PDB file of C-alpha atoms in Angstrom:
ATOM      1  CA  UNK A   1       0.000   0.000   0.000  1.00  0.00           C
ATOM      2  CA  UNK A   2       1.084   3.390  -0.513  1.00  0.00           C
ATOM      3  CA  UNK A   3       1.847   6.029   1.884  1.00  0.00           C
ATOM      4  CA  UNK A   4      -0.967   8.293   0.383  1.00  0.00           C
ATOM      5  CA  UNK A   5      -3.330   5.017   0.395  1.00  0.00           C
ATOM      6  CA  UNK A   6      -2.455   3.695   4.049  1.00  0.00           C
ATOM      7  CA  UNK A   7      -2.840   7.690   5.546  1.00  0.00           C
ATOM      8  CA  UNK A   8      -6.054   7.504   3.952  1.00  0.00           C
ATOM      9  CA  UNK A   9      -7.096   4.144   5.328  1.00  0.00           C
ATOM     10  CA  UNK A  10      -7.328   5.528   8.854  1.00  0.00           C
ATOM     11  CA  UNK A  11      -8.841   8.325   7.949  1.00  0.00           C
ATOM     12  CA  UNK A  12     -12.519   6.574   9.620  1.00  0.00           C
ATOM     13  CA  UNK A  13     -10.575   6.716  13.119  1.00  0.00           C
ATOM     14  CA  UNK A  14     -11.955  10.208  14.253  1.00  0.00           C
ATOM     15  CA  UNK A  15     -10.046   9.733  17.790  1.00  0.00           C
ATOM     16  CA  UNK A  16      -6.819   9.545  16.113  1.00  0.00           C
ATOM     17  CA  UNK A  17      -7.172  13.082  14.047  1.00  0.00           C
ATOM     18  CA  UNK A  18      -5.245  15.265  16.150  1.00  0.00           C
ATOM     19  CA  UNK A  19      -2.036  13.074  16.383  1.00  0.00           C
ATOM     20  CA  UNK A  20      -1.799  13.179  12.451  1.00  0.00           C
ATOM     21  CA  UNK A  21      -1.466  17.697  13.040  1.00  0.00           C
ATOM     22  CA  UNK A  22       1.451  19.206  12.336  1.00  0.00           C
ATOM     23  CA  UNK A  23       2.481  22.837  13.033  1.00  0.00           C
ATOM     24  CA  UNK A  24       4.162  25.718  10.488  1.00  0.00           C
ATOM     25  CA  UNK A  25       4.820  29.095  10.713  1.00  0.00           C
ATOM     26  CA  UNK A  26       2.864  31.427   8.390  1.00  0.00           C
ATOM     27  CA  UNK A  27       4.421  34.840   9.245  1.00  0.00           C
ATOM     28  CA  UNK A  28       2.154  35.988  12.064  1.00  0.00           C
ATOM     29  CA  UNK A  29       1.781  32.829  14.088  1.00  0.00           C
ATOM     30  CA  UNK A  30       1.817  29.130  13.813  1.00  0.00           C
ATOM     31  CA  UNK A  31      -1.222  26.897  12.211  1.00  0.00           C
ATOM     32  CA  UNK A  32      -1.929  23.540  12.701  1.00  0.00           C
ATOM     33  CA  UNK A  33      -2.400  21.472   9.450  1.00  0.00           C
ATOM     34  CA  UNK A  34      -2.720  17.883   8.287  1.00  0.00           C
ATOM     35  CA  UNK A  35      -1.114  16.824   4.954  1.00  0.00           C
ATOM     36  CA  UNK A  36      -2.001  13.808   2.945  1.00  0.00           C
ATOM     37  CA  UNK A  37       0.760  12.995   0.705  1.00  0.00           C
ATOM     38  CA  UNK A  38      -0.032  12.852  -2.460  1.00  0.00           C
ATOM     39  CA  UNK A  39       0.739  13.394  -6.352  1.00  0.00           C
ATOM     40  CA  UNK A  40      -0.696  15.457  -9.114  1.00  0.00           C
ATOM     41  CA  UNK A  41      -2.055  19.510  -8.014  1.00  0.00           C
ATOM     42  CA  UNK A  42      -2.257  19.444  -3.958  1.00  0.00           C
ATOM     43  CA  UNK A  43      -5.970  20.623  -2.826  1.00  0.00           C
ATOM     44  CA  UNK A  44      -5.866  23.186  -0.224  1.00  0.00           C
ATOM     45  CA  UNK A  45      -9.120  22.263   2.085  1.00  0.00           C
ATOM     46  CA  UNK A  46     -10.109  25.073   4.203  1.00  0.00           C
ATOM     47  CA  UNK A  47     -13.172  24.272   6.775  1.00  0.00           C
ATOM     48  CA  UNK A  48     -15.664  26.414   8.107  1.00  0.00           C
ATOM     49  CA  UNK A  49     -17.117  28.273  11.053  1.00  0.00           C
ATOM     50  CA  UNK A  50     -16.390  26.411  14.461  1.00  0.00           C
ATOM     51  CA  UNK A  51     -14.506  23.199  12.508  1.00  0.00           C
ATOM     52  CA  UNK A  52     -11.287  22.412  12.227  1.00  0.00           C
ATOM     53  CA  UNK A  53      -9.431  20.193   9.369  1.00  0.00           C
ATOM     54  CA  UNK A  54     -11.400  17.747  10.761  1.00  0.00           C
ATOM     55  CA  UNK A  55     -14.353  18.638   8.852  1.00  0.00           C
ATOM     56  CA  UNK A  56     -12.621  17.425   5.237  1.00  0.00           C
ATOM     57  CA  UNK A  57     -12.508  14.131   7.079  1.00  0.00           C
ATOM     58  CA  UNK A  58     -15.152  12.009   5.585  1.00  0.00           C
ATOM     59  CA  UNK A  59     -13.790  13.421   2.174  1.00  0.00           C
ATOM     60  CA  UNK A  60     -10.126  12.496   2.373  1.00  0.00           C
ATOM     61  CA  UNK A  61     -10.905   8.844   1.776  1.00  0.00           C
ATOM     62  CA  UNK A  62     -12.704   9.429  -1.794  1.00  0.00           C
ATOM     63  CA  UNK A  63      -9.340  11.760  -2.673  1.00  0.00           C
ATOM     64  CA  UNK A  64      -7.121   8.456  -2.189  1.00  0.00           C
ATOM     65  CA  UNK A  65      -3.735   9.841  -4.385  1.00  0.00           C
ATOM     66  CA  UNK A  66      -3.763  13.775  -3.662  1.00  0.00           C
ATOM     67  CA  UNK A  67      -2.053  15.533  -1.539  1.00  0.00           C
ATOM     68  CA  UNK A  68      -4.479  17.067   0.686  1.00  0.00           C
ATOM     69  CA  UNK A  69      -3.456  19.936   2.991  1.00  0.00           C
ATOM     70  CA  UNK A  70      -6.171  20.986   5.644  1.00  0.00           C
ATOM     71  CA  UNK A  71      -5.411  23.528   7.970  1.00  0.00           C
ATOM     72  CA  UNK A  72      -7.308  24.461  11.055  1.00  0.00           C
ATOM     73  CA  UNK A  73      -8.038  27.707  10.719  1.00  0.00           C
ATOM     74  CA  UNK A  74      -6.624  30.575  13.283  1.00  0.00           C
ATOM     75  CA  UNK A  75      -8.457  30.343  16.322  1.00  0.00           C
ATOM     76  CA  UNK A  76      -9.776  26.856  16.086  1.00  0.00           C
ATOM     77  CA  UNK A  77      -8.719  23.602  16.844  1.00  0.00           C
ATOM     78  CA  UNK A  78      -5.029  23.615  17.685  1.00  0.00           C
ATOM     79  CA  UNK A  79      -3.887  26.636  15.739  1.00  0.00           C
ATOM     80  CA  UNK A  80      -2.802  30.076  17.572  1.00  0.00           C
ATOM     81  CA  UNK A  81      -5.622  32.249  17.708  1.00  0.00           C
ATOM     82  CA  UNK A  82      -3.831  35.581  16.564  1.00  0.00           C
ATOM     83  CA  UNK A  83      -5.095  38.868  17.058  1.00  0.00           C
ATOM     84  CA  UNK A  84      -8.019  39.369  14.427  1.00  0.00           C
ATOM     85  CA  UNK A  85     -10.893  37.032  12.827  1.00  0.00           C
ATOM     86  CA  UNK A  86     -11.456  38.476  10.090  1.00  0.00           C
ATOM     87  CA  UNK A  87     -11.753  37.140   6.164  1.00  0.00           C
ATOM     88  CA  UNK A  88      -8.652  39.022   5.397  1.00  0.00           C
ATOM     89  CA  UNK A  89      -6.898  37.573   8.483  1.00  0.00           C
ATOM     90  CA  UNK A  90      -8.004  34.098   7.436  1.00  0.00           C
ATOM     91  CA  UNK A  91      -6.574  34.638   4.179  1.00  0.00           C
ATOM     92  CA  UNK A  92      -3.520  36.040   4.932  1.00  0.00           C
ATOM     93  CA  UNK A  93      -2.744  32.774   6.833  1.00  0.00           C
ATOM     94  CA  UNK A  94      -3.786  30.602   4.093  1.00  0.00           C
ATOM     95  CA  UNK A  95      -1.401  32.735   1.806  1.00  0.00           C
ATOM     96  CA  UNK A  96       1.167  32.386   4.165  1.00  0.00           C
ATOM     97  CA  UNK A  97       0.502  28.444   4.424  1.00  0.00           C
ATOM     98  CA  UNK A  98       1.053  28.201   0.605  1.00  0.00           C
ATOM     99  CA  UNK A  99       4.178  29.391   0.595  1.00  0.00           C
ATOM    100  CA  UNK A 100       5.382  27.990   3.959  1.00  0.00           C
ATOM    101  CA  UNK A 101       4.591  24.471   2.573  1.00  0.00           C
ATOM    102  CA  UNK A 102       5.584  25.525  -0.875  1.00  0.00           C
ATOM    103  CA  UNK A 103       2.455  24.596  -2.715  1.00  0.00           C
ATOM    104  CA  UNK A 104       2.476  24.870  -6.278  1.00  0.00           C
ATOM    105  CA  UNK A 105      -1.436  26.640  -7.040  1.00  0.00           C
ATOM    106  CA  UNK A 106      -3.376  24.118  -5.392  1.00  0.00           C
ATOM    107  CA  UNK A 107      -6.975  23.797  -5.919  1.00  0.00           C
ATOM    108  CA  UNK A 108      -8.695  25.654  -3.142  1.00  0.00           C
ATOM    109  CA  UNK A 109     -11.887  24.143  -1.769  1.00  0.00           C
ATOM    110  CA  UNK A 110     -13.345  25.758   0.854  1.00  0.00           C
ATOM    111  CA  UNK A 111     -16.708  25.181   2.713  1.00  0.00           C
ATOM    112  CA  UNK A 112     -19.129  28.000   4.074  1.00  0.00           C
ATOM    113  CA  UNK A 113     -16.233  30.464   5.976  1.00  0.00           C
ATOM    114  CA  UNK A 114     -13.164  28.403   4.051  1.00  0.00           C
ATOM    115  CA  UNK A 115     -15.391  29.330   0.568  1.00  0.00           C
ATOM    116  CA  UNK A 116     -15.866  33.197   1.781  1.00  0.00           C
ATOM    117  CA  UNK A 117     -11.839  32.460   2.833  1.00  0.00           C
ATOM    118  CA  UNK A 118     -10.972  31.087  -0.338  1.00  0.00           C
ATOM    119  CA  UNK A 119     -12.443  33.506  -2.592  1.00  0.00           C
ATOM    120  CA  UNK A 120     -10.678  36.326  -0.605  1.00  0.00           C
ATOM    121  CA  UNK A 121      -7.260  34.535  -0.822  1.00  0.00           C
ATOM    122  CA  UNK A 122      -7.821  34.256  -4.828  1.00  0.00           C
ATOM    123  CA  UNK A 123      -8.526  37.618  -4.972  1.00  0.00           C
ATOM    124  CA  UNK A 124      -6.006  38.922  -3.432  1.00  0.00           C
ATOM    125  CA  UNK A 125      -3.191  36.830  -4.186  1.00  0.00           C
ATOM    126  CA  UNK A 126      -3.900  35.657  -7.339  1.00  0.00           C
ATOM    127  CA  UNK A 127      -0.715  33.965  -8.117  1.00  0.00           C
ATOM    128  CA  UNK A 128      -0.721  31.397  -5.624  1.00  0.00           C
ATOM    129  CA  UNK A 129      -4.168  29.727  -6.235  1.00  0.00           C
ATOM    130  CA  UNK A 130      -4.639  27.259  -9.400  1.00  0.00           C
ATOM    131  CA  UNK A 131      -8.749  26.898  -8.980  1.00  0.00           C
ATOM    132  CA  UNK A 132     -11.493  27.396  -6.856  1.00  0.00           C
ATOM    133  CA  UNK A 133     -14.418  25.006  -5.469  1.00  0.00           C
ATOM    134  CA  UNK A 134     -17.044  26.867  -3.213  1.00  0.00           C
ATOM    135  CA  UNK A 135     -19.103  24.176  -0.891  1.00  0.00           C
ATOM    136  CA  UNK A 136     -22.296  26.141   0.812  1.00  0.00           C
ATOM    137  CA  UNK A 137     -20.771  29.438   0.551  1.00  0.00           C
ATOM    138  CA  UNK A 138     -21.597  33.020  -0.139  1.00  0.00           C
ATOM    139  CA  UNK A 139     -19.940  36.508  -0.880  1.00  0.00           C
ATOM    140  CA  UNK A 140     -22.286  37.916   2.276  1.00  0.00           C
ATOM    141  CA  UNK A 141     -24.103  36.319   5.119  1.00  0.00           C
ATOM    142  CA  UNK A 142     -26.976  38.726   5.708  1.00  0.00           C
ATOM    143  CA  UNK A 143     -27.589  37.690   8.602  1.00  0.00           C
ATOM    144  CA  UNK A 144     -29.825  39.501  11.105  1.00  0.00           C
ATOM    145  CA  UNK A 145     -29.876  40.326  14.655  1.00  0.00           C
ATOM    146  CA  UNK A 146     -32.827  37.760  15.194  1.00  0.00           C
ATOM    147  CA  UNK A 147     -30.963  35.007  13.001  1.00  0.00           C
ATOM    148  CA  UNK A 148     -30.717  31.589  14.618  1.00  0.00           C
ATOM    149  CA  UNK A 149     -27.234  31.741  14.741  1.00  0.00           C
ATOM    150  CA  UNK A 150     -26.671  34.661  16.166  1.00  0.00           C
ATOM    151  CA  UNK A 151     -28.827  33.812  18.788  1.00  0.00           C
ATOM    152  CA  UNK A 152     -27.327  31.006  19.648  1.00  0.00           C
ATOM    153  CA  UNK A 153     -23.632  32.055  19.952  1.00  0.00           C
ATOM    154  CA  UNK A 154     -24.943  35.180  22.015  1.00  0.00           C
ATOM    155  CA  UNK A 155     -26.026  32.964  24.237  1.00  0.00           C
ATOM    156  CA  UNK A 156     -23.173  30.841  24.662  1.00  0.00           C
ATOM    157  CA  UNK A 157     -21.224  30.763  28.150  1.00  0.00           C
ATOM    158  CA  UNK A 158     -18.104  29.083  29.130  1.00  0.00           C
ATOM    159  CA  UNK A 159     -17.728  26.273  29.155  1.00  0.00           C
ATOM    160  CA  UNK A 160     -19.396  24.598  26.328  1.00  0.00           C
ATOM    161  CA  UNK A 161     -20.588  21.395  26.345  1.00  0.00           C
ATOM    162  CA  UNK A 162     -20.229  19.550  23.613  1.00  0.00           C
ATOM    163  CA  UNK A 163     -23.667  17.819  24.265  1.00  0.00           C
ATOM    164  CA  UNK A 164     -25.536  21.213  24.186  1.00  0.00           C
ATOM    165  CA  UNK A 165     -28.393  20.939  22.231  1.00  0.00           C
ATOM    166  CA  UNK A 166     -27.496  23.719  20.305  1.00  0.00           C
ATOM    167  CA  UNK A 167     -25.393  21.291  17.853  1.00  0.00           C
ATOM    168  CA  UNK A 168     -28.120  19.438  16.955  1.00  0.00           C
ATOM    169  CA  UNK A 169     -28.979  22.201  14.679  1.00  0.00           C
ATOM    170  CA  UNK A 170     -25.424  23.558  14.420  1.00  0.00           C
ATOM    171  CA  UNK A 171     -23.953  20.225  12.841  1.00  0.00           C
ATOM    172  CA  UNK A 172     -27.552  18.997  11.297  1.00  0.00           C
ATOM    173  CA  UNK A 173     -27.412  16.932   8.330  1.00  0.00           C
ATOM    174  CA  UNK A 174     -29.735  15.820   5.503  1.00  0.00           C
ATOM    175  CA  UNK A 175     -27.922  12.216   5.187  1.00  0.00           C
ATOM    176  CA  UNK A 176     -26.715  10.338   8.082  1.00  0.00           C
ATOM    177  CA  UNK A 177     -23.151  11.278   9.036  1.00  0.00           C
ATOM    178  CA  UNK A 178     -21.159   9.190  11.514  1.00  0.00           C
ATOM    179  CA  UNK A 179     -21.754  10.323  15.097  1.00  0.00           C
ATOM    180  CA  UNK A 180     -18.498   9.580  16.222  1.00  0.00           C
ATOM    181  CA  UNK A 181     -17.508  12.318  13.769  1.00  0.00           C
ATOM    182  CA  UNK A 182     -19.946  14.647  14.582  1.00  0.00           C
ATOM    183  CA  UNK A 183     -19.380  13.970  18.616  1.00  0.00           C
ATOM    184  CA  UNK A 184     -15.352  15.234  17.857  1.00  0.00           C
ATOM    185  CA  UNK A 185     -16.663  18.144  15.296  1.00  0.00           C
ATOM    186  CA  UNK A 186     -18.753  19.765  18.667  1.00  0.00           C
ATOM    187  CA  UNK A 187     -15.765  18.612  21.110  1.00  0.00           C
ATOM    188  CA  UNK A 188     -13.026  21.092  19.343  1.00  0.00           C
ATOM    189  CA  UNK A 189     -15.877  23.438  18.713  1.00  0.00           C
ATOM    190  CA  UNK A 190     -16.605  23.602  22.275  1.00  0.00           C
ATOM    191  CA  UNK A 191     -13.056  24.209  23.094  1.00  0.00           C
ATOM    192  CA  UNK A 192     -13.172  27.341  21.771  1.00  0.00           C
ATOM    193  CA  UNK A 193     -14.050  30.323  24.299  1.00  0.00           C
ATOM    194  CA  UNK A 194     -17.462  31.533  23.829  1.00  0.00           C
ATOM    195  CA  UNK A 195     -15.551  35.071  23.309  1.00  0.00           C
ATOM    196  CA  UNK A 196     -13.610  33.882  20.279  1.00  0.00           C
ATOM    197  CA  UNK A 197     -17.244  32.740  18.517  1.00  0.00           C
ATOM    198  CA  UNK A 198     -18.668  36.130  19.039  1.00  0.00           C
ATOM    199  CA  UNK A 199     -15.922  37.819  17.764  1.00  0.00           C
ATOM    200  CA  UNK A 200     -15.373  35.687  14.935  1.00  0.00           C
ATOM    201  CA  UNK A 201     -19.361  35.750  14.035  1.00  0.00           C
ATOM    202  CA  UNK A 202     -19.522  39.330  13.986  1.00  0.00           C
ATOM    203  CA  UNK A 203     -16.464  39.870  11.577  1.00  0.00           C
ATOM    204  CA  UNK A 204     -18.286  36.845   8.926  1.00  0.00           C
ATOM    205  CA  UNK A 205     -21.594  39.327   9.277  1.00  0.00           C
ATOM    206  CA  UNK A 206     -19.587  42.308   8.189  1.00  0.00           C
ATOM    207  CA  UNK A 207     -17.748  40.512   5.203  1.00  0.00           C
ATOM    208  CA  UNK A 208     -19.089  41.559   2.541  1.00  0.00           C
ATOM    209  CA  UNK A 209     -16.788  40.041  -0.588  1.00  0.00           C
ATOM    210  CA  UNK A 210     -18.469  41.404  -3.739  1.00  0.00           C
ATOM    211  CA  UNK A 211     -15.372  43.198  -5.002  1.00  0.00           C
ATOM    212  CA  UNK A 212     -13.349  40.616  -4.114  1.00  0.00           C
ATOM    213  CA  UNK A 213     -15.524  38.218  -5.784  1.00  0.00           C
ATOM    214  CA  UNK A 214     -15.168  40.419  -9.391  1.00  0.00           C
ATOM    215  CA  UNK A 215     -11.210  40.106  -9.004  1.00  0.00           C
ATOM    216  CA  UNK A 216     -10.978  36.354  -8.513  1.00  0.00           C
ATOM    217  CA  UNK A 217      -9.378  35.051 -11.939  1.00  0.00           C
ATOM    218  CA  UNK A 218      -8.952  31.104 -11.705  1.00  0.00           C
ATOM    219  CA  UNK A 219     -12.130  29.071 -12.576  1.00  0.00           C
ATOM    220  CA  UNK A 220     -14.566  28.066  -9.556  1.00  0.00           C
ATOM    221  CA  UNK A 221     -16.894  25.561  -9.312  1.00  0.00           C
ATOM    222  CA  UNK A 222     -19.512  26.118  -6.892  1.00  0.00           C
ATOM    223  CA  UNK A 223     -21.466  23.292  -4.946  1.00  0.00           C
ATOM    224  CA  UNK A 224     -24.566  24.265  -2.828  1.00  0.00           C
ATOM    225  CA  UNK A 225     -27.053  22.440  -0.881  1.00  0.00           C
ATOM    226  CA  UNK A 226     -30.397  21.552  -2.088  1.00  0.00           C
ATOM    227  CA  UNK A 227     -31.803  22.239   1.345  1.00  0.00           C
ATOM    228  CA  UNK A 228     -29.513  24.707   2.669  1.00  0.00           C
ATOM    229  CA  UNK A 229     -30.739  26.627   5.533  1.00  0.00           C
ATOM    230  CA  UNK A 230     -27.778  28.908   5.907  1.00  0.00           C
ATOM    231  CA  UNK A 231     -26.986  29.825   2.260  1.00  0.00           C
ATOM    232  CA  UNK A 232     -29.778  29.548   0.522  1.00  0.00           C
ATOM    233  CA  UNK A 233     -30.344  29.481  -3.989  1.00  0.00           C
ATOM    234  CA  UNK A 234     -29.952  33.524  -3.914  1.00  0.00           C
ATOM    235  CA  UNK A 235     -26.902  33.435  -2.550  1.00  0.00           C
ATOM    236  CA  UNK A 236     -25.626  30.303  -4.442  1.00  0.00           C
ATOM    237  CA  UNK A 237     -26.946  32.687  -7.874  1.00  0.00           C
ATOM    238  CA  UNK A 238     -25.348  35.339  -6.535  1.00  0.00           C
ATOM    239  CA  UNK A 239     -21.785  33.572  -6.448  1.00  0.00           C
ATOM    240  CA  UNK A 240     -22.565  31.906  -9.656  1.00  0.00           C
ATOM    241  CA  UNK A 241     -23.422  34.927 -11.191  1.00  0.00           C
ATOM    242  CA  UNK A 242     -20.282  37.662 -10.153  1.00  0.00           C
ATOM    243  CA  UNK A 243     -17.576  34.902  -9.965  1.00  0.00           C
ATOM    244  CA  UNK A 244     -15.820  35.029 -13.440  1.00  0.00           C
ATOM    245  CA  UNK A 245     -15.793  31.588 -15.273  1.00  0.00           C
ATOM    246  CA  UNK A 246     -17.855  29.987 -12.232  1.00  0.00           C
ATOM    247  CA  UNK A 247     -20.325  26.905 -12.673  1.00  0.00           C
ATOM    248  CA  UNK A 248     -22.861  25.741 -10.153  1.00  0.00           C
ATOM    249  CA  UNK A 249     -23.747  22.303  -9.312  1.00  0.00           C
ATOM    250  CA  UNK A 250     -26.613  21.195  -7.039  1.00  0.00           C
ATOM    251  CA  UNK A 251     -26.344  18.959  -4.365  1.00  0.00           C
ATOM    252  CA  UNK A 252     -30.281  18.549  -4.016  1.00  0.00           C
ATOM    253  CA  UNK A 253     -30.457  16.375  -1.086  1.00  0.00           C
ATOM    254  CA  UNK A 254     -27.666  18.006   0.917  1.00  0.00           C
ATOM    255  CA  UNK A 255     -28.154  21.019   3.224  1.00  0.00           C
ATOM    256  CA  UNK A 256     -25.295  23.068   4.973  1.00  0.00           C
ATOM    257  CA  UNK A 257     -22.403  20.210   4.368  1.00  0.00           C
ATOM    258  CA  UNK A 258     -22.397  18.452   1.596  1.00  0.00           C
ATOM    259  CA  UNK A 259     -18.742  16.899   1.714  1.00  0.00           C
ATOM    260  CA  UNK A 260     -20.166  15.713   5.256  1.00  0.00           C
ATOM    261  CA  UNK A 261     -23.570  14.346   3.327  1.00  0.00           C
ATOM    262  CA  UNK A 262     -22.566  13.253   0.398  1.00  0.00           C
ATOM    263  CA  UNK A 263     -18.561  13.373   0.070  1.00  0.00           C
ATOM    264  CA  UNK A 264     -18.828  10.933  -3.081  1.00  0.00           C
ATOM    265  CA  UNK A 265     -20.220  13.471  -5.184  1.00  0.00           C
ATOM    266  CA  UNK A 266     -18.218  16.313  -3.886  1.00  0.00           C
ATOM    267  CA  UNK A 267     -15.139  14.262  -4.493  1.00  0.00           C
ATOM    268  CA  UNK A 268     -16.079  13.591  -8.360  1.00  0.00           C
ATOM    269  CA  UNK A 269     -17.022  17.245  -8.640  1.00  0.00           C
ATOM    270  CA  UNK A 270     -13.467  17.954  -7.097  1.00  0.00           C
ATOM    271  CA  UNK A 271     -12.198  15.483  -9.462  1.00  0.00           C
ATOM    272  CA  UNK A 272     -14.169  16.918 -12.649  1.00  0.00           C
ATOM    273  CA  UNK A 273     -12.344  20.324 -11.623  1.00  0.00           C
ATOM    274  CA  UNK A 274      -8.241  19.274 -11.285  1.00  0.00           C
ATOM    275  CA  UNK A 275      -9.528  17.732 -15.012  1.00  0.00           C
ATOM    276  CA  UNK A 276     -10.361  21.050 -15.818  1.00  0.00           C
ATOM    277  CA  UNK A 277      -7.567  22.844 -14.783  1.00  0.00           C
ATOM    278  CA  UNK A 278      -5.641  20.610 -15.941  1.00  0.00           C
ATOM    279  CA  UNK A 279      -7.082  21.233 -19.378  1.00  0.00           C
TER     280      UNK A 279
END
């Protein structure tokens, strides 16, 4: 078996994650990061809101051969939290990560956050990103004072539980997704000070990534939930429509996480894409 194939193989043991994390220095502080070895284009896997690298997971296995790089973003899981949550902070790391790690223009696929991430990072530094793939994403959240969401993390207090209810609508699924993945998914989550989620939320509600989104050159392929609840067919029309060169595929059956719901199709639309960069 090869190395690629026999990192993969364990990818099912959620307890043994963390151990596979290594650390680099991107400039401002250090991020934690697990890399599948692999050949061809490496994919650059960027998670969202509250996850960690974690949340590409489920996905890794149907990616047996590429070198997959996921990074906890700053502030979760076991990277340094920094000084700022911002887009443009996120970013910044992830630009930082390419060339720490020497990446040559990965594909970029980044879900709900890592998409709003991802498209800022092609924007701004254009000449490290090779192709884009949006899953569940959007350029802005809208989201009001009164959203769910919102609600929720203003009512958080320290410390979290990992069994508090409010993950059964945080991490809710359309398909059935393996609870010992979603049990670790609201464990790291829960590490995280209720502080750092406010502050983090209320920089994601100010993004607002329309310019950015006109300045993105590589291709993107975007993937959005058929039952969404978060980022609904406006905003999936809205992406498709500013993005140059972008395409939009449904995932009809999926809501918020489709590489958690179905990460068989996501990996053949990932798949479809290196094929067309490639091109």
């Amino acid at each position: 078996m090869s190395l690629a194939a026999s990192s993969l193989a364990g990818l099912a043991d959620q307890e043994a994650w963390a151990a596979r994390k290594r650390f680099v220095d991107v400039g401002v502080l250090d991020l934690a990061y697990v890399d599948i070895p692999g050949e061809g284009r490496p994919l650059l896997l960027i998670h969202g809101f509250t996850d960690t690298s974690r949340s590409f997971s489920l996905l890794a296995p149907h990616l047996a051969g590429h070198r997959l790089v996921m990074p906890d973003l700053r502030g979760h899981g076991a990277s340094q939290a920094g000084r700022g949550f911002g887009v443009a902070d996120f970013a910044g790391d992830m630009a930082g990560l390419i060339r720490s790690l020497g990446l040559d223009r990965p594909l970029v696929v980044g879900h709900s956050l890592g998409a709003m991430v991802s498209i800022a990072l092609a924007a701004r530094h254009p000449e490290l990103v090779g192709g884009l793939m949006l899953l569940a994403g959007t350029l802005r959240t809208d989201f009001p004072a009164d959203h769910p969401l919102v609600l929720a993390v203003e009512a958080l207090r320290d410390p979290i539980e990992p069994t508090d209810p409010f993950y059964d609508w945080w991490h809710a699924c359309e398909a059935a997704v393996p609870e010992a993945f979603l049990a670790c998914l609201a464990r790291e989550a829960s590490d995280m000070p209720a502080a750092r989620w406010r502050a983090s939320l209320a920089e994601i509600r100010r993004a607002d990534l329309m310019a950015d989104a006109w300045a993105v050159q590589p291709g993107t392929r975007i993937i959005a939930g058929g039952r969404d609840p978060l980022f609904g067919e406006a905003q999936q029309n809205a992406m498709a429509r500013v993005l140059p060169d972008a395409s939009l595929a449904w995932a009809r059956e999926c809501g918020h996480n489709p590489h958690w719901e179905d990460p068989a199709f996501v990996a053949l639309e990932i798949e479809r894409m290196l094929a067309h960069t490639r091109a």
